[in-house]
Short mmCIF file of C-alpha atoms in Angstrom, two decimals:
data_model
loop_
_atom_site.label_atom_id
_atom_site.label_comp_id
_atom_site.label_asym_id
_atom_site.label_seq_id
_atom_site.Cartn_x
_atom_site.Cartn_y
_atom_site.Cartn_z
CA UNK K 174 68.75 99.95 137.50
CA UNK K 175 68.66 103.16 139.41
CA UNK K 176 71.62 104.72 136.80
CA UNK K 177 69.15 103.28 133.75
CA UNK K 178 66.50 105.02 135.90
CA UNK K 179 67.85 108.62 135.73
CA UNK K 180 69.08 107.94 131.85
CA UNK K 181 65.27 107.56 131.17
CA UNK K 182 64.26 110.94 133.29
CA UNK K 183 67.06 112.63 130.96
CA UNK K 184 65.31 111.61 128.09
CA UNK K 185 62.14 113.00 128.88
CA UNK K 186 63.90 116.51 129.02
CA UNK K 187 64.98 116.18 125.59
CA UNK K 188 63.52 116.50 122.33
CA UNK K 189 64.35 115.41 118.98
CA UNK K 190 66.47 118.59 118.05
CA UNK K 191 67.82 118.74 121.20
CA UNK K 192 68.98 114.76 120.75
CA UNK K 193 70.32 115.91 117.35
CA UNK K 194 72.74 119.13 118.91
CA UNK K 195 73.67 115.69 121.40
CA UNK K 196 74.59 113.55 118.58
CA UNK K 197 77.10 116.64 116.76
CA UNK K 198 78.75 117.23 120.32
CA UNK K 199 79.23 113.48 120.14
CA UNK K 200 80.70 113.59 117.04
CA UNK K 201 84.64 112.81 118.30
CA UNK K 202 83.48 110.40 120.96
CA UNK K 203 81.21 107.73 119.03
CA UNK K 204 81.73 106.24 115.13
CA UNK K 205 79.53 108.51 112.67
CA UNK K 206 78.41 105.43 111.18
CA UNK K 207 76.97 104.94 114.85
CA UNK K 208 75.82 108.18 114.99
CA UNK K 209 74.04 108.22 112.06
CA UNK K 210 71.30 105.51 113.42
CA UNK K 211 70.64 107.03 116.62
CA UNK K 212 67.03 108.49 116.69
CA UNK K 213 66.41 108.82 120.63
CA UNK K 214 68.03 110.13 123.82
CA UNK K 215 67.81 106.81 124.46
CA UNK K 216 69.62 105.17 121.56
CA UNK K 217 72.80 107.74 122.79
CA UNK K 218 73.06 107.03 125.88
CA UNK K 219 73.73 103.39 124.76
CA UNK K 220 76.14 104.09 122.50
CA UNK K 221 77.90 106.10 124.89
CA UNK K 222 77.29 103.21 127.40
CA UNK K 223 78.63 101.08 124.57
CA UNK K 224 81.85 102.96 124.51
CA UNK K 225 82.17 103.05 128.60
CA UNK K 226 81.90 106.95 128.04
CA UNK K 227 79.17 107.02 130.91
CA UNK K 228 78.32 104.37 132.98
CA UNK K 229 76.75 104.10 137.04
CA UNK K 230 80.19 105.37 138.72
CA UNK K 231 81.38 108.27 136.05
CA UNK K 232 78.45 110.26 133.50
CA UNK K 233 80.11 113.44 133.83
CA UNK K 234 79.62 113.33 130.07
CA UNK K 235 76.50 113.43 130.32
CA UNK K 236 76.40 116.43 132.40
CA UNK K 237 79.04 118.03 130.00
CA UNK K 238 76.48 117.90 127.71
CA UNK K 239 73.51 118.78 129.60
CA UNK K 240 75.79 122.38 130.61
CA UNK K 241 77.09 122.72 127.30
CA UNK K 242 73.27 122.78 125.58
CA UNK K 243 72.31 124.91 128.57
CA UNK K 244 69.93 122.32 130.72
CA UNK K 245 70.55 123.38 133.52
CA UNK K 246 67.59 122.27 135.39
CA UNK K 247 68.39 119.09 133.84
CA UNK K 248 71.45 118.43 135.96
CA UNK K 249 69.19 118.09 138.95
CA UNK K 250 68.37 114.59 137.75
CA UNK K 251 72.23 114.36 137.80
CA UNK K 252 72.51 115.43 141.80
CA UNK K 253 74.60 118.46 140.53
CA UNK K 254 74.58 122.17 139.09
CA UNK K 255 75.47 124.08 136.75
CA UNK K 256 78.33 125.34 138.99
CA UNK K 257 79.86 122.46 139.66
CA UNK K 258 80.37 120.64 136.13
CA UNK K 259 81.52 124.26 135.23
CA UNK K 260 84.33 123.71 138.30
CA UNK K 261 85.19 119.96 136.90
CA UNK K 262 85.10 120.69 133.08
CA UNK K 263 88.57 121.95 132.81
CA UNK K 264 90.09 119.06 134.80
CA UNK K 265 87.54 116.18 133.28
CA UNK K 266 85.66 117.88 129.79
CA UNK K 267 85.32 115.65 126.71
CA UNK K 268 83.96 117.63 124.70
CA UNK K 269 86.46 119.92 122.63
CA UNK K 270 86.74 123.86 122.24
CA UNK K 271 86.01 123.51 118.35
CA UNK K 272 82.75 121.30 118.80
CA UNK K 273 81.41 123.36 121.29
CA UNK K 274 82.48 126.63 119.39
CA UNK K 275 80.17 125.12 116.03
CA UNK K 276 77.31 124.32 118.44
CA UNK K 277 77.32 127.87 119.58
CA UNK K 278 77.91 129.33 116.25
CA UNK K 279 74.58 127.74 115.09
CA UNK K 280 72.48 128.76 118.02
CA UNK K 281 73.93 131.88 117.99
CA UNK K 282 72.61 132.62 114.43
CA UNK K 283 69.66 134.26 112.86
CA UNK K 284 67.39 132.21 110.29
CA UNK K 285 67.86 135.19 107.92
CA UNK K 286 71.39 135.34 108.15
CA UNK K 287 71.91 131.07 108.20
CA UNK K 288 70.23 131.61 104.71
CA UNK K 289 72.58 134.05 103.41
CA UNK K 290 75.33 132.02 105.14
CA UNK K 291 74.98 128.68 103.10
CA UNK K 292 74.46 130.32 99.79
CA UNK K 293 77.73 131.93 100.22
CA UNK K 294 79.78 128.63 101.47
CA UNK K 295 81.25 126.31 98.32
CA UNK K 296 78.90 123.21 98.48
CA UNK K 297 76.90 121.47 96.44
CA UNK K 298 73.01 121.97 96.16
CA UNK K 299 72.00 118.73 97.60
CA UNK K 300 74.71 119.58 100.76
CA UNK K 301 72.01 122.95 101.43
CA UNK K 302 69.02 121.82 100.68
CA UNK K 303 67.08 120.76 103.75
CA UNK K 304 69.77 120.98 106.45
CA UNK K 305 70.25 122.23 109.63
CA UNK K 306 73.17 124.51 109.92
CA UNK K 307 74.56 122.12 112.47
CA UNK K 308 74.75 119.34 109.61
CA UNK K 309 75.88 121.95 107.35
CA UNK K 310 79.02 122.50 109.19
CA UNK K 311 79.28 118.80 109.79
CA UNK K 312 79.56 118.62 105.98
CA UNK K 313 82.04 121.22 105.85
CA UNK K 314 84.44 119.81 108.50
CA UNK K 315 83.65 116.45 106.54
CA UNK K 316 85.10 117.74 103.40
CA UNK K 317 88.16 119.62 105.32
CA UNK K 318 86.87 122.94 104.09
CA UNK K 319 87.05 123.61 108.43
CA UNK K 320 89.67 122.32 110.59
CA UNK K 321 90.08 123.04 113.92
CA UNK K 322 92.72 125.72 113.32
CA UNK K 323 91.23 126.76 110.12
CA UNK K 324 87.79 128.43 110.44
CA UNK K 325 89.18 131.34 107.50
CA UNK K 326 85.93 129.72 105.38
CA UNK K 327 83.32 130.70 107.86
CA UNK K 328 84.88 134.02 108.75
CA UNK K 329 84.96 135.45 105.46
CA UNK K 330 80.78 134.51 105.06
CA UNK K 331 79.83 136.04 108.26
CA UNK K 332 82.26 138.84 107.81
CA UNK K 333 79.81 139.44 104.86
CA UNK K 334 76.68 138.48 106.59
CA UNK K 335 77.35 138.93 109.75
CA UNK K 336 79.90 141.03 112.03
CA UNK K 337 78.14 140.23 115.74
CA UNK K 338 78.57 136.52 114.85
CA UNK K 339 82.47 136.69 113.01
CA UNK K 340 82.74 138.36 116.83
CA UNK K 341 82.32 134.75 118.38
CA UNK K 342 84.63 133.40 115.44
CA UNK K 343 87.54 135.36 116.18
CA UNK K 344 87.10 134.81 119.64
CA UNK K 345 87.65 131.47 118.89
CA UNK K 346 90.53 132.08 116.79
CA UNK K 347 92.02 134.00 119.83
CA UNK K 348 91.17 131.24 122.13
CA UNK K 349 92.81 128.57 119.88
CA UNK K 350 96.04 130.81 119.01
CA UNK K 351 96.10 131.15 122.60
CA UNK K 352 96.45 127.73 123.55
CA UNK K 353 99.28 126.94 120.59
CA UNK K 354 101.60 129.74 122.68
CA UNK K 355 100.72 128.18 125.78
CA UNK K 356 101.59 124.66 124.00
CA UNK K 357 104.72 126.68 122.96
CA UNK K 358 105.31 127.62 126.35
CA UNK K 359 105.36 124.56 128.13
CA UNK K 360 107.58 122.84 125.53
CA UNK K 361 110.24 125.30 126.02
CA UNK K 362 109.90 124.72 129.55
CA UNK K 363 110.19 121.00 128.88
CA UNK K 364 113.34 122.38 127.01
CA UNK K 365 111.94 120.64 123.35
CA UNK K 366 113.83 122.82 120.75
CA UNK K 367 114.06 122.44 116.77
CA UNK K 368 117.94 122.01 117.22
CA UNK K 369 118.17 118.19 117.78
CA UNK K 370 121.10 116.83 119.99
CA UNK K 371 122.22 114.10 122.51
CA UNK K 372 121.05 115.67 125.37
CA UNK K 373 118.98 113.78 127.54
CA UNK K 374 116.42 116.81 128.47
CA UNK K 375 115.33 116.11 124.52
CA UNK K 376 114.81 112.68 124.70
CA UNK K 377 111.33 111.49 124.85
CA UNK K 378 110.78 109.75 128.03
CA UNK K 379 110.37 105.86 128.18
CA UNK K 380 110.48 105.17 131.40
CA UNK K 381 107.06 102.97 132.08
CA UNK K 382 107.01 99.49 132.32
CA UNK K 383 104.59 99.07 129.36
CA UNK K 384 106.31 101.38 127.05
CA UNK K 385 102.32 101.54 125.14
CA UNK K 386 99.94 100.24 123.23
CA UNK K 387 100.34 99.21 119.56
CA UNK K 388 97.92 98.14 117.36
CA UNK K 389 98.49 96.24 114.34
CA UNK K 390 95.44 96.45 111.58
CA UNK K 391 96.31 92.99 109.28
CA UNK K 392 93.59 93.17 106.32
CA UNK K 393 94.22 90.04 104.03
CA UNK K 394 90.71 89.11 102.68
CA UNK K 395 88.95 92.28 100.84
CA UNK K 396 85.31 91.80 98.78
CA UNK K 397 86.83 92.73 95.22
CA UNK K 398 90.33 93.51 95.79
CA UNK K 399 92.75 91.11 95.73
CA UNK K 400 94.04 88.79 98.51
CA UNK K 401 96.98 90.36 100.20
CA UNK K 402 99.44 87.03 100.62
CA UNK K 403 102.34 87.55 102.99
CA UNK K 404 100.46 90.20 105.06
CA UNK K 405 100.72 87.44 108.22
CA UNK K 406 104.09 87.20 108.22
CA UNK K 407 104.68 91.42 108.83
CA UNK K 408 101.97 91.11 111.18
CA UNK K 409 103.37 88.45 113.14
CA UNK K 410 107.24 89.93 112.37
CA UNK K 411 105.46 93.53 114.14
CA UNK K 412 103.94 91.47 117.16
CA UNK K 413 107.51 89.91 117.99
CA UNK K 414 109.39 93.16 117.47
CA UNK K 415 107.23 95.43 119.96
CA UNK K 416 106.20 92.70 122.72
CA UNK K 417 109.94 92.79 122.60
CA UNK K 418 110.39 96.75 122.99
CA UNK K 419 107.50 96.45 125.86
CA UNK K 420 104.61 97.38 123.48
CA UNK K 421 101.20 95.87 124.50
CA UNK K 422 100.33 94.45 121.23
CA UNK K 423 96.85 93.93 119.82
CA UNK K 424 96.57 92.48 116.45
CA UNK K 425 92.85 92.54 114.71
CA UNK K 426 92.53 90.96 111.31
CA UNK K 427 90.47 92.07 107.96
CA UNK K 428 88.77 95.01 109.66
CA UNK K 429 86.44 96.57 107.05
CA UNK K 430 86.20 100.62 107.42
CA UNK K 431 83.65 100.94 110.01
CA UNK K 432 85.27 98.56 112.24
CA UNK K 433 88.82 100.50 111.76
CA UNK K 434 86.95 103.65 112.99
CA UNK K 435 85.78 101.97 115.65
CA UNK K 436 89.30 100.55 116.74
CA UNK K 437 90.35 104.14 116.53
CA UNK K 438 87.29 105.30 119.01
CA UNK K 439 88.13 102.57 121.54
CA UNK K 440 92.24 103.41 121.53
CA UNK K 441 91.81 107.00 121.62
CA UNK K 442 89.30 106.88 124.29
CA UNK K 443 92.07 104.77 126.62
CA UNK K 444 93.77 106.17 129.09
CA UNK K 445 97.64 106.45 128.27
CA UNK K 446 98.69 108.01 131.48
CA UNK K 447 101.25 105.50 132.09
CA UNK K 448 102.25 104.80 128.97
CA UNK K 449 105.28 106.92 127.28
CA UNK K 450 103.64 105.99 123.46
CA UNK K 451 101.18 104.90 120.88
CA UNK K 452 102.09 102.67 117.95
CA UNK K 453 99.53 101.81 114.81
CA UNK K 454 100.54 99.51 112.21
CA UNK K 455 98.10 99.34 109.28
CA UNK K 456 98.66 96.79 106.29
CA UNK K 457 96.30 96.67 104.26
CA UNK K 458 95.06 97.92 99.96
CA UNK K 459 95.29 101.74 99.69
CA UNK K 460 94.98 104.80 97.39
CA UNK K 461 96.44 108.08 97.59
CA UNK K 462 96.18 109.26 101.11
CA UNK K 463 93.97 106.64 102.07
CA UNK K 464 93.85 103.18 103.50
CA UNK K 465 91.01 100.25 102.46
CA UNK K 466 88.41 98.42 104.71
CA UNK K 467 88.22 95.01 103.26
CA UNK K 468 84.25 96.43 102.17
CA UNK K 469 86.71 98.29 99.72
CA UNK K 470 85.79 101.66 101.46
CA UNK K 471 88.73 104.35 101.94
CA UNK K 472 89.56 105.37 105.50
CA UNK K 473 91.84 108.79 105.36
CA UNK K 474 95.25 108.27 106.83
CA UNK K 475 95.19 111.97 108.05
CA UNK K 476 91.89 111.07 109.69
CA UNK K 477 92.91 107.91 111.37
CA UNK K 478 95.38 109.99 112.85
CA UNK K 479 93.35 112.93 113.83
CA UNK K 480 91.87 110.61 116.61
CA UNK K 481 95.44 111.52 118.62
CA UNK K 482 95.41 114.62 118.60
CA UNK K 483 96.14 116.53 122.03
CA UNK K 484 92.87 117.66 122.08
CA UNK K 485 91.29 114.89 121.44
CA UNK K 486 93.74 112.33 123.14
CA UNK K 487 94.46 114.96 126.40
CA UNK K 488 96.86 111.14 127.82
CA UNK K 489 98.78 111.17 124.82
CA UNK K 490 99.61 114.91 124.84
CA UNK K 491 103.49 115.44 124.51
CA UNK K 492 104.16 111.59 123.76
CA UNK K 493 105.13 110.45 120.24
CA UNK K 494 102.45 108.67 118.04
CA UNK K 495 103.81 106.38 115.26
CA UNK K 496 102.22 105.31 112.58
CA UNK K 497 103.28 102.79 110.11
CA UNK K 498 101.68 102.08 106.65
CA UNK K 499 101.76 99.24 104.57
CA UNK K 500 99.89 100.07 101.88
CA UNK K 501 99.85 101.43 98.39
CA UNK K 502 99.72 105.05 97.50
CA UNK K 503 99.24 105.29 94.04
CA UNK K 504 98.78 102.49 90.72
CA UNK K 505 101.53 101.27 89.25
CA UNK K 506 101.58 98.08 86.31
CA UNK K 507 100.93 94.95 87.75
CA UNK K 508 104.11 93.52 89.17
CA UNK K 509 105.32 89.82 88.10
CA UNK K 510 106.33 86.80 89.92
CA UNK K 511 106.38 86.39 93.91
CA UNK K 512 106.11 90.28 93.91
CA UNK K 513 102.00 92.09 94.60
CA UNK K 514 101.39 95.79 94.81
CA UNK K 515 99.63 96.90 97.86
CA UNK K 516 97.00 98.86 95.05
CA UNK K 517 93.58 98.17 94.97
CA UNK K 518 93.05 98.75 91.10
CA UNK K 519 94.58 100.56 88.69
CA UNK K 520 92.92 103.86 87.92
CA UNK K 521 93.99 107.57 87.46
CA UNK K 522 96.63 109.07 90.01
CA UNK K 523 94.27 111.65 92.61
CA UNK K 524 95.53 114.20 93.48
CA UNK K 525 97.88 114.14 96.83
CA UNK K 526 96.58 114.90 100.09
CA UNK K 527 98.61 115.79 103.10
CA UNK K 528 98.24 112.83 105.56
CA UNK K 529 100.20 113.97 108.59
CA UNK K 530 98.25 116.33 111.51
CA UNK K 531 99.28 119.89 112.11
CA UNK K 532 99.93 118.45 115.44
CA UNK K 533 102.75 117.77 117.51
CA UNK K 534 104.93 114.73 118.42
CA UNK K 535 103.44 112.50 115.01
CA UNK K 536 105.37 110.14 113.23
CA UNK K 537 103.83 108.84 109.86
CA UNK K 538 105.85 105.83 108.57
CA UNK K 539 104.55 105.54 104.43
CA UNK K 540 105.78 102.15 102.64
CA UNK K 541 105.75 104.30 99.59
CA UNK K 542 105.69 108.34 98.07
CA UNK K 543 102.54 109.15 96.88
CA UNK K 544 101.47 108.42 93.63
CA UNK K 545 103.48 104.95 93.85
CA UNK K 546 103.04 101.22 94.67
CA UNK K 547 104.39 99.03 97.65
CA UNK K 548 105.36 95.49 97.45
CA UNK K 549 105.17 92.60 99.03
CA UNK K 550 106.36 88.88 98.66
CA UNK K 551 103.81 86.30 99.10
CA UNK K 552 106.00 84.44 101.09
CA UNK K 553 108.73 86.73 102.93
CA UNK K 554 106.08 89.51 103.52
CA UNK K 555 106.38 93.39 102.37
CA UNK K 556 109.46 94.83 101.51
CA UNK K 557 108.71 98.14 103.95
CA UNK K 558 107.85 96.09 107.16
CA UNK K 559 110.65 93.68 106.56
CA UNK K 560 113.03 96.24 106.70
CA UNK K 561 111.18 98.30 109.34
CA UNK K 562 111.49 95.43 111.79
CA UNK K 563 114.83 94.20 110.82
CA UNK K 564 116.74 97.60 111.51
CA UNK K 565 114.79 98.02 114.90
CA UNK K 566 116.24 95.03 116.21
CA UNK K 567 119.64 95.79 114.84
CA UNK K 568 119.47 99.33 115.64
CA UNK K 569 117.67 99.88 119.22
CA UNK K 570 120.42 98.04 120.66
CA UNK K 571 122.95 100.67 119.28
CA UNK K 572 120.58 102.97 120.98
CA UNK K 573 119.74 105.03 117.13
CA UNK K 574 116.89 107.03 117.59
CA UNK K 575 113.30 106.42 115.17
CA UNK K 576 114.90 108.86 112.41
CA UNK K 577 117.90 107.44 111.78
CA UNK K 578 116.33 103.61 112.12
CA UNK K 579 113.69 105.06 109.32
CA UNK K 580 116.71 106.72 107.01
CA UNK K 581 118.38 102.92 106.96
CA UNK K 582 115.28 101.76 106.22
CA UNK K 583 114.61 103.89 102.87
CA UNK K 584 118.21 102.89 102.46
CA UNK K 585 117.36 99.42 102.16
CA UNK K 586 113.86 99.85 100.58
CA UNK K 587 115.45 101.50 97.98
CA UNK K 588 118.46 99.23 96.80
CA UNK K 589 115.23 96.25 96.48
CA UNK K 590 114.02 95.27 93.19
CA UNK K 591 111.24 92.38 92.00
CA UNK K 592 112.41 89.72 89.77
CA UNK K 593 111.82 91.98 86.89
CA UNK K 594 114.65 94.46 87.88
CA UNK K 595 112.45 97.24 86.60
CA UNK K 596 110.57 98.28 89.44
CA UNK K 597 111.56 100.05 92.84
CA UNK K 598 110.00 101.69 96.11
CA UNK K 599 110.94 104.52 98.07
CA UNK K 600 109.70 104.40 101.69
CA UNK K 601 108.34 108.25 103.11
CA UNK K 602 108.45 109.24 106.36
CA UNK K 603 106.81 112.41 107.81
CA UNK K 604 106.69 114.11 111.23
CA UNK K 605 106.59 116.65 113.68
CA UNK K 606 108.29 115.02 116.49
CA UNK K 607 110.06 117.63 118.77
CA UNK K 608 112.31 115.19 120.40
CA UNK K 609 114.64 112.15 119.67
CA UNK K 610 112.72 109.14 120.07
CA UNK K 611 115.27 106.33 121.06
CA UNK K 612 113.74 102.96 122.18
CA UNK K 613 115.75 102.01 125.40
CA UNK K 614 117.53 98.53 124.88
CA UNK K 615 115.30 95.68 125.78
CA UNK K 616 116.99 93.29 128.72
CA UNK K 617 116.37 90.09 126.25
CA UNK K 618 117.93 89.29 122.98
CA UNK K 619 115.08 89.81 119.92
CA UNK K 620 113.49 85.78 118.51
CA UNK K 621 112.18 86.01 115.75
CA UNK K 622 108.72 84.44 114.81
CA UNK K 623 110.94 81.58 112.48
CA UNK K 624 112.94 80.99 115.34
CA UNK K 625 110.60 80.42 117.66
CA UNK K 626 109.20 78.26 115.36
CA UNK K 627 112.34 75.93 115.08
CA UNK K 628 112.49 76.09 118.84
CA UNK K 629 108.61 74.98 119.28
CA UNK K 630 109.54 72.12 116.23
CA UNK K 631 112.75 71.01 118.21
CA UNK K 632 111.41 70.81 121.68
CA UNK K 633 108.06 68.45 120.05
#
């Protein structure tokens, strides 16, 4: 009541622009979708509530935000100051060195020149007309035409415009360069070299009881695309293989895109300090460089995985993040017999889109190369998966590291063919692991879902 209390005093500090700077700051924290409907201090607070960001024990958040937007008088409703959340914010911010560097490019900027600004930047009318500069850069970093370590857009218009403000932008850029050589640093101190050899010093560490979580997306049931058949057998082939490597396994079916995002949000905002990994497994429709909802709507593989990023993950920093796909990548014919394509519809190829981070220690497992189907049997499950699971229980045991079990696996992918004989898949995977990843040997043999089955049918 109290903690409800001093969210309501809060409020009354804040008005609807200020709510609005709240809600971009926010952006990385809480869904857009979610965003998008909030219209009062109030209505943030709950999300953030919602997403046990702040609650009666821990709202440092909310401070965060209160010294980030400059209220300081503000924080008194907290019982703190200004000095102290500046003390804590290295140890406990949220809030990342990009978001905050937008926010302060916008207040930092002259109507006049914000005019001359957005005429100069590649967008659409209707993306101008009527928008704050805050939403204008939203837009921007919406359409990837900004990236965290690519703000080359904005510095050539305010070199034009502007040379105080492109000041603040390539203090940025020194800031962020910066903290990549520091990065650098402490990887060479953790002895992680390109050169890639037995040695145990460059070896990811799996040491933790609960090697990490892994979350398998299983969409099956979509509005207009078709029924994906056989997606419950990968799903439950997945479940068995990493309970059995010490995963923590959650499995969430037909997850349209809103609810993916907000999957992402709640395993992101986890803390992974005693776990060595993260695993996500998504089968489901897709199109080039995306994945499906089953609304239909596309989810952007590279911005699934953007949610594990160092900076915005700070427990996951170092540790390897894998990724598997099971979806289509491009059209293709529709496939005869037993044999579906993980494609929504056939259309026209787009054009390809680079899916994997500019960030270390990824892994991004593809069923297919772009441009191409994937296939799956209605009744044995997809070709990729099948594989993927059958060489990590054959393999982990010969202690093989990730790379070499994903090498067999396009190995196997690619001697498969549908009844047809006409019509193969090639499996891609991408990364920028720094380290062997070997799974150590789990202390019980592998049983497969069919064999517990038998076991379960012999025992009744």
């Amino acid at each position: 009541m109290e903690f409800n209390s001093m969210l309501l005093h809060v409020e009354d500090d804040l008005g609807h622009e200020d709510v609005e700077v709240l809600k971009f700051l926010c952006i990385d924290l809480v869904s857009k979708n979610k965003l998008k409907s909030v219209r009062s201090g109030q209505e943030l607070f709950q999300q953030l509530m919602n997403k046990d960001l702040i609650n009666s024990e821990d709202f440092f958040l909310l401070a965060e935000l209160l010294y980030i937007t400059k209220h300081y008088s503000t924080l008194q409703l907290l019982h703190t100051t200004k000095e102290n959340v500046q003390d804590a914010l290295p140890k406990h911010g949220k809030i990342s060195a990009f978001r905050q560097f937008l926010y302060e490019l916008s207040e930092n900027i002259s109507a006049d020149d914000e005019r001359s600004i957005v005429f100069l930047l590649p967008l659409q009318k209707r993306s101008k007309e009527n928008k704050t500069f805050l939403e204008v850069l939203n837009h921007l970093e919406k359409e990837q035409l900004i990236r965290e370590d690519n703000v080359e857009l904005l510095e050539n218009a305010f070199k034009k415009v502007s040379p105080e403000v492109l000041k603040q932008i390539t203090a940025y850029k020194n800031h962020y360069d910066d903290k990549a050589e520091n990065i650098d640093h402490q990887l060479s101190e953790l002895h992680l070299h390109p050169k890639i050899t037995k040695s145990q010093t460059e070896v990811y560490d799996m040491n933790n009881k609960c090697r990490g979580y892994c979350l398998i997306i299983n969409n099956s049931h979509f509005m207009t695309a078709k029924k994906r058949e056989g997606t419950d057998k990968d799903a439950n082939e997945l479940q068995s293989v990493f309970l059995w490597l010490l995963f923590d396994v959650k499995i969430v079916k037909d997850q349209n895109s809103e609810e993916i995002y907000n999957l992402l949000e709640k395993f992101h905002s986890k803390d992974h300090s005693d776990r060595d990994c993260f695993v996500c497994c998504i089968l489901t429709h897709g199109e080039s460089g995306t994945v499906l909802g089953v609304d239909d709507k596309v989810v952007p593989i590279r911005e699934i995985m953007s949610y594990f990023t160092a900076t915005k993950c700070k427990s996951l920093a170092l540790k390897p993040k894998l990724f598997f796909i099971q979806a289509c990548q491009g059209n293709q014919p529709q496939p005869a017999s037993n044999i579906e394509s993980d494609a929504k519809v056939p259309e026209e190829t787009k054009p390809y889109v680079e899916n994997i981070p500019q960030d270390a220690d990824f892994l991004l497992g593809m069923s297919t190369v772009d441009g191409y189907a994937s296939y799956r049997d209605r009744n044995k499950g997809s070709w990729y998966i099948q594989a993927l699971c059958k060489n990590l229980v054959e393999m982990v045991p010969r202690h093989e590291d990730i790379l070499s079990i994903l090498t067999k696996v396009n190995k196997d992918v690619s001697k498969m063919e549908h009844s047809e004989g006409r019509k193969k898949q090639m499996p891609q995977p991408s990364y920028t692991l720094r380290k062997k990843l070997i799974f150590p040997e789990p202390s019980i043999p592998f049983i497969s879902p069919a064999e517990k089955s038998l076991t379960l049918k012999s025992t009744n």
